[in-house]
C-alpha cells in the first residue's frame, strides 16, 4: 500500500514536444506529491509539488495533473528541451512523513 | 547556504573493509534521511532521523549497516564488513519542520564501489 508506481521507465521525445510521466498510488493517506529531477552525477532536486486540494499546478513549462478519485498524478513537460533530459521521480508522503519514491523515468529529449 | 554536504564523493574499497559515509545536513533542518540508489532497485530509503533520533530503520538491509546522528549537524552511515553488492550511490537528504515544509534537499551523493 506504500508503493508508488511510475511509468514509463524511459521516454524519448523530440525537442518542442510534450513529455508525460504518470504515477499511481494506493495509500489514500498520502497528502503531498512531489516530482524530483535528477541529472547524472547529481542528487535528486525538487522540481514541482502538489497537494490533493487542487487538481493542477503549473510552474513554467512543468505541470502536475492530479486525479484524486483515480489515485493518479502526472507530470507534463511542455516544449521539452534537450536540457530537460534527466531522470524524473514521482513521490508521495502523508503528514510530512517519509517520502515513497516511484521507480524513475529516464527522459531523453532529442534536438 | 551550502546545501547538504556529503563526504567522500567517491569511495573504492575492497570486500570486507569498513566504510564510513558522512553527511552534514542543512543548518536548521531536523530531519535527515539516508538513501541508496542502484539501477536495479532505484532509490531506497535506508533510515531517517528526527531531532537526531532514528525514527525508521526498516530499510537498512542487514546488520552490516549502521547509522548514527550524534548531533544536529552530522550523521554517519557505516558498512562493516562491506560486500560487492553494497556498491551503489548513497544519498543523504535533510528537511525542515513546519507547515507545508516537506521538501527534502539531497546531497551530491557518495559513489561506493566495493571490489
mmCIF file of C-alpha atoms in Angstrom:
data_model
loop_
_atom_site.group_PDB
_atom_site.id
_atom_site.type_symbol
_atom_site.label_atom_id
_atom_site.label_comp_id
_atom_site.label_asym_id
_atom_site.label_seq_id
_atom_site.Cartn_x
_atom_site.Cartn_y
_atom_site.Cartn_z
ATOM 1 C CA UNK A 1 0.000 0.000 0.000
ATOM 2 C CA UNK A 2 3.019 2.233 0.383
ATOM 3 C CA UNK A 3 4.082 1.803 -3.228
ATOM 4 C CA UNK A 4 4.067 4.442 -5.902
ATOM 5 C CA UNK A 5 4.028 3.034 -9.427
ATOM 6 C CA UNK A 6 5.649 5.126 -12.146
ATOM 7 C CA UNK A 7 5.559 4.789 -15.919
ATOM 8 C CA UNK A 8 7.096 4.737 -18.426
ATOM 9 C CA UNK A 9 10.547 3.557 -17.396
ATOM 10 C CA UNK A 10 12.093 5.525 -20.250
ATOM 11 C CA UNK A 11 10.826 8.163 -22.641
ATOM 12 C CA UNK A 12 12.248 9.713 -25.782
ATOM 13 C CA UNK A 13 10.762 12.981 -27.013
ATOM 14 C CA UNK A 14 11.659 15.390 -29.767
ATOM 15 C CA UNK A 15 12.592 18.951 -28.925
ATOM 16 C CA UNK A 16 9.452 21.035 -28.601
ATOM 17 C CA UNK A 17 7.266 18.047 -27.833
ATOM 18 C CA UNK A 18 5.300 17.214 -24.696
ATOM 19 C CA UNK A 19 6.708 14.755 -22.166
ATOM 20 C CA UNK A 20 4.209 12.953 -19.947
ATOM 21 C CA UNK A 21 5.106 10.771 -16.977
ATOM 22 C CA UNK A 22 2.473 9.017 -14.907
ATOM 23 C CA UNK A 23 2.280 7.795 -11.331
ATOM 24 C CA UNK A 24 -0.308 5.848 -9.364
ATOM 25 C CA UNK A 25 -0.629 5.234 -5.651
ATOM 26 C CA UNK A 26 -2.758 3.185 -3.285
ATOM 27 C CA UNK A 27 -2.440 4.865 0.085
ATOM 28 C CA UNK A 28 -5.294 7.365 0.432
ATOM 29 C CA UNK A 29 -3.496 8.968 3.376
ATOM 30 C CA UNK A 30 -0.888 10.453 1.044
ATOM 31 C CA UNK A 31 -1.248 14.234 1.047
ATOM 32 C CA UNK A 32 1.886 15.504 -0.648
ATOM 33 C CA UNK A 33 3.029 14.600 -4.164
ATOM 34 C CA UNK A 34 6.371 15.983 -5.366
ATOM 35 C CA UNK A 35 8.332 15.389 -8.530
ATOM 36 C CA UNK A 36 12.115 15.266 -8.351
ATOM 37 C CA UNK A 37 14.554 15.770 -11.218
ATOM 38 C CA UNK A 38 17.960 14.124 -11.226
ATOM 39 C CA UNK A 39 20.840 14.831 -13.593
ATOM 40 C CA UNK A 40 23.709 12.341 -13.963
ATOM 41 C CA UNK A 41 26.145 12.560 -11.081
ATOM 42 C CA UNK A 42 23.835 14.764 -9.023
ATOM 43 C CA UNK A 43 21.338 14.238 -6.242
ATOM 44 C CA UNK A 44 17.598 14.497 -6.937
ATOM 45 C CA UNK A 45 16.194 18.014 -6.674
ATOM 46 C CA UNK A 46 12.599 19.098 -6.144
ATOM 47 C CA UNK A 47 11.003 20.194 -9.411
ATOM 48 C CA UNK A 48 7.363 20.800 -8.515
ATOM 49 C CA UNK A 49 4.883 19.504 -5.938
ATOM 50 C CA UNK A 50 1.132 19.387 -5.397
ATOM 51 C CA UNK A 51 -1.331 18.734 -2.585
ATOM 52 C CA UNK A 52 -4.651 16.946 -3.163
ATOM 53 C CA UNK A 53 -6.777 20.052 -2.627
ATOM 54 C CA UNK A 54 -6.052 21.148 -6.208
ATOM 55 C CA UNK A 55 -6.225 19.230 -9.472
ATOM 56 C CA UNK A 56 -3.444 21.015 -11.306
ATOM 57 C CA UNK A 57 -0.343 23.049 -10.595
ATOM 58 C CA UNK A 58 1.751 24.790 -13.182
ATOM 59 C CA UNK A 59 5.229 26.242 -12.908
ATOM 60 C CA UNK A 60 6.623 27.461 -16.189
ATOM 61 C CA UNK A 61 6.755 24.551 -18.635
ATOM 62 C CA UNK A 62 6.074 21.990 -15.902
ATOM 63 C CA UNK A 63 2.560 20.977 -14.862
ATOM 64 C CA UNK A 64 1.289 18.399 -12.373
ATOM 65 C CA UNK A 65 -2.156 16.987 -13.008
ATOM 66 C CA UNK A 66 -3.761 15.264 -10.040
ATOM 67 C CA UNK A 67 -6.760 12.907 -10.064
ATOM 68 C CA UNK A 68 -7.721 12.107 -6.502
ATOM 69 C CA UNK A 69 -10.505 9.676 -7.351
ATOM 70 C CA UNK A 70 -8.251 7.656 -9.641
ATOM 71 C CA UNK A 71 -5.293 7.983 -7.260
ATOM 72 C CA UNK A 72 -3.092 9.098 -10.108
ATOM 73 C CA UNK A 73 -0.913 12.081 -10.848
ATOM 74 C CA UNK A 74 1.219 13.013 -13.781
ATOM 75 C CA UNK A 75 3.969 15.381 -14.850
ATOM 76 C CA UNK A 76 3.679 17.216 -18.136
ATOM 77 C CA UNK A 77 6.680 18.986 -19.617
ATOM 78 C CA UNK A 78 5.631 21.358 -22.368
ATOM 79 C CA UNK A 79 8.012 22.429 -25.134
ATOM 80 C CA UNK A 80 10.548 19.831 -23.983
ATOM 81 C CA UNK A 81 14.187 20.872 -24.347
ATOM 82 C CA UNK A 82 17.412 18.839 -24.513
ATOM 83 C CA UNK A 83 18.318 20.361 -21.140
ATOM 84 C CA UNK A 84 15.297 18.572 -19.662
ATOM 85 C CA UNK A 85 16.988 15.227 -20.315
ATOM 86 C CA UNK A 86 17.237 13.686 -16.850
ATOM 87 C CA UNK A 87 15.660 11.078 -14.619
ATOM 88 C CA UNK A 88 12.348 12.064 -13.063
ATOM 89 C CA UNK A 89 10.947 10.577 -9.874
ATOM 90 C CA UNK A 90 7.459 10.967 -8.523
ATOM 91 C CA UNK A 91 6.952 10.565 -4.794
ATOM 92 C CA UNK A 92 4.279 10.705 -2.117
ATOM 93 C CA UNK A 93 4.043 11.148 1.620
ATOM 94 C CA UNK A 94 1.446 11.571 4.341
ATOM 95 C CA UNK A 95 1.515 14.154 7.114
ATOM 96 C CA UNK A 96 5.126 15.047 6.486
ATOM 97 C CA UNK A 97 6.429 11.538 6.983
ATOM 98 C CA UNK A 98 8.901 9.679 4.797
ATOM 99 C CA UNK A 99 8.681 10.040 1.017
ATOM 100 C CA UNK A 100 7.872 6.973 -1.048
ATOM 101 C CA UNK A 101 9.502 7.269 -4.464
ATOM 102 C CA UNK A 102 8.455 5.824 -7.798
ATOM 103 C CA UNK A 103 10.881 3.790 -9.870
ATOM 104 C CA UNK A 104 12.013 6.716 -12.002
ATOM 105 C CA UNK A 105 11.681 7.673 -15.669
ATOM 106 C CA UNK A 106 14.700 8.381 -17.817
ATOM 107 C CA UNK A 107 13.738 11.185 -20.198
ATOM 108 C CA UNK A 108 15.738 11.908 -23.331
ATOM 109 C CA UNK A 109 14.874 14.957 -25.412
ATOM 110 C CA UNK A 110 16.406 14.796 -28.870
ATOM 111 C CA UNK A 111 17.477 18.057 -30.523
ATOM 112 C CA UNK B 1 23.593 28.102 2.327
ATOM 113 C CA UNK B 2 25.997 25.339 1.304
ATOM 114 C CA UNK B 3 23.292 22.713 0.997
ATOM 115 C CA UNK B 4 23.670 19.136 2.183
ATOM 116 C CA UNK B 5 27.324 18.127 2.279
ATOM 117 C CA UNK B 6 28.471 14.541 1.825
ATOM 118 C CA UNK B 7 31.911 13.016 2.010
ATOM 119 C CA UNK B 8 33.673 11.339 0.438
ATOM 120 C CA UNK B 9 32.237 11.833 -3.043
ATOM 121 C CA UNK B 10 33.793 8.598 -4.256
ATOM 122 C CA UNK B 11 34.942 5.585 -2.284
ATOM 123 C CA UNK B 12 36.600 2.473 -3.631
ATOM 124 C CA UNK B 13 37.288 -0.289 -1.151
ATOM 125 C CA UNK B 14 37.849 -3.997 -1.003
ATOM 126 C CA UNK B 15 35.372 -6.549 0.207
ATOM 127 C CA UNK B 16 35.498 -6.947 3.961
ATOM 128 C CA UNK B 17 36.671 -3.437 4.694
ATOM 129 C CA UNK B 18 34.770 -0.956 6.828
ATOM 130 C CA UNK B 19 33.257 2.017 5.016
ATOM 131 C CA UNK B 20 32.036 5.225 6.651
ATOM 132 C CA UNK B 21 29.973 7.767 4.768
ATOM 133 C CA UNK B 22 29.422 11.218 6.213
ATOM 134 C CA UNK B 23 26.699 13.814 5.944
ATOM 135 C CA UNK B 24 26.189 17.378 7.118
ATOM 136 C CA UNK B 25 22.551 18.460 6.785
ATOM 137 C CA UNK B 26 21.362 21.971 6.057
ATOM 138 C CA UNK B 27 21.539 24.089 9.198
ATOM 139 C CA UNK B 28 18.192 24.220 10.985
ATOM 140 C CA UNK B 29 16.829 21.078 9.390
ATOM 141 C CA UNK B 30 15.740 18.476 11.901
ATOM 142 C CA UNK B 31 15.043 15.538 9.594
ATOM 143 C CA UNK B 32 17.856 13.566 7.991
ATOM 144 C CA UNK B 33 17.436 10.732 5.509
ATOM 145 C CA UNK B 34 19.867 8.165 4.100
ATOM 146 C CA UNK B 35 19.063 6.671 0.674
ATOM 147 C CA UNK B 36 20.732 4.132 -1.574
ATOM 148 C CA UNK B 37 20.371 4.279 -5.362
ATOM 149 C CA UNK B 38 21.061 1.413 -7.745
ATOM 150 C CA UNK B 39 19.934 0.632 -11.262
ATOM 151 C CA UNK B 40 18.143 -2.496 -10.112
ATOM 152 C CA UNK B 41 16.345 -1.179 -7.033
ATOM 153 C CA UNK B 42 16.039 2.539 -7.726
ATOM 154 C CA UNK B 43 16.017 4.977 -4.814
ATOM 155 C CA UNK B 44 15.622 3.192 -1.474
ATOM 156 C CA UNK B 45 15.198 4.828 1.929
ATOM 157 C CA UNK B 46 17.559 3.180 4.395
ATOM 158 C CA UNK B 47 16.901 5.135 7.600
ATOM 159 C CA UNK B 48 15.752 8.535 8.759
ATOM 160 C CA UNK B 49 16.253 10.627 11.871
ATOM 161 C CA UNK B 50 14.198 13.335 13.525
ATOM 162 C CA UNK B 51 15.982 15.563 16.030
ATOM 163 C CA UNK B 52 18.928 13.141 15.950
ATOM 164 C CA UNK B 53 16.757 10.158 16.902
ATOM 165 C CA UNK B 54 16.342 7.251 14.449
ATOM 166 C CA UNK B 55 12.664 7.011 13.537
ATOM 167 C CA UNK B 56 12.527 4.284 10.912
ATOM 168 C CA UNK B 57 15.396 1.958 10.074
ATOM 169 C CA UNK B 58 13.308 -0.678 8.332
ATOM 170 C CA UNK B 59 15.145 -0.048 5.075
ATOM 171 C CA UNK B 60 18.557 -0.923 6.456
ATOM 172 C CA UNK B 61 19.418 -4.089 4.512
ATOM 173 C CA UNK B 62 21.136 -6.032 7.275
ATOM 174 C CA UNK B 63 23.198 -5.783 10.426
ATOM 175 C CA UNK B 64 26.278 -4.834 8.460
ATOM 176 C CA UNK B 65 24.733 -1.385 8.055
ATOM 177 C CA UNK B 66 24.520 1.114 10.896
ATOM 178 C CA UNK B 67 23.777 4.826 11.092
ATOM 179 C CA UNK B 68 24.293 7.424 13.759
ATOM 180 C CA UNK B 69 23.482 11.065 14.271
ATOM 181 C CA UNK B 70 25.456 12.294 17.274
ATOM 182 C CA UNK B 71 24.346 15.896 16.803
ATOM 183 C CA UNK B 72 22.172 18.074 14.602
ATOM 184 C CA UNK B 73 24.945 18.797 12.122
ATOM 185 C CA UNK B 74 26.469 15.394 11.480
ATOM 186 C CA UNK B 75 25.476 11.858 10.566
ATOM 187 C CA UNK B 76 27.347 8.735 9.504
ATOM 188 C CA UNK B 77 26.390 5.598 7.640
ATOM 189 C CA UNK B 78 28.735 2.709 8.282
ATOM 190 C CA UNK B 79 29.044 -0.594 6.452
ATOM 191 C CA UNK B 80 31.086 -3.273 8.151
ATOM 192 C CA UNK B 81 32.107 -5.549 6.530
ATOM 193 C CA UNK B 82 31.441 -4.240 3.038
ATOM 194 C CA UNK B 83 30.436 -6.544 0.171
ATOM 195 C CA UNK B 84 30.407 -6.030 -3.618
ATOM 196 C CA UNK B 85 26.589 -5.897 -3.607
ATOM 197 C CA UNK B 86 26.807 -2.742 -1.459
ATOM 198 C CA UNK B 87 28.167 -0.877 -4.479
ATOM 199 C CA UNK B 88 25.755 1.992 -5.099
ATOM 200 C CA UNK B 89 25.334 5.731 -4.779
ATOM 201 C CA UNK B 90 24.384 6.726 -1.246
ATOM 202 C CA UNK B 91 22.497 9.977 -0.755
ATOM 203 C CA UNK B 92 21.834 11.974 2.345
ATOM 204 C CA UNK B 93 18.896 14.388 2.431
ATOM 205 C CA UNK B 94 17.576 16.819 5.011
ATOM 206 C CA UNK B 95 14.276 18.542 5.630
ATOM 207 C CA UNK B 96 12.916 21.196 7.920
ATOM 208 C CA UNK B 97 9.772 21.128 10.061
ATOM 209 C CA UNK B 98 6.700 23.271 9.861
ATOM 210 C CA UNK B 99 3.518 23.806 7.950
ATOM 211 C CA UNK B 100 3.940 22.743 4.341
ATOM 212 C CA UNK B 101 7.643 22.180 4.807
ATOM 213 C CA UNK B 102 8.033 18.885 3.034
ATOM 214 C CA UNK B 103 10.871 19.456 0.604
ATOM 215 C CA UNK B 104 13.789 17.116 1.032
ATOM 216 C CA UNK B 105 17.118 18.534 -0.084
ATOM 217 C CA UNK B 106 19.548 15.936 -1.339
ATOM 218 C CA UNK B 107 23.304 15.996 -1.150
ATOM 219 C CA UNK B 108 25.523 15.175 -4.145
ATOM 220 C CA UNK B 109 25.896 11.561 -3.090
ATOM 221 C CA UNK B 110 28.767 9.190 -2.386
ATOM 222 C CA UNK B 111 29.537 6.669 -5.101
ATOM 223 C CA UNK B 112 30.708 3.497 -3.358
ATOM 224 C CA UNK B 113 32.482 0.720 -5.198
ATOM 225 C CA UNK B 114 33.309 -2.455 -3.316
ATOM 226 C CA UNK B 115 35.746 -4.698 -5.172
#
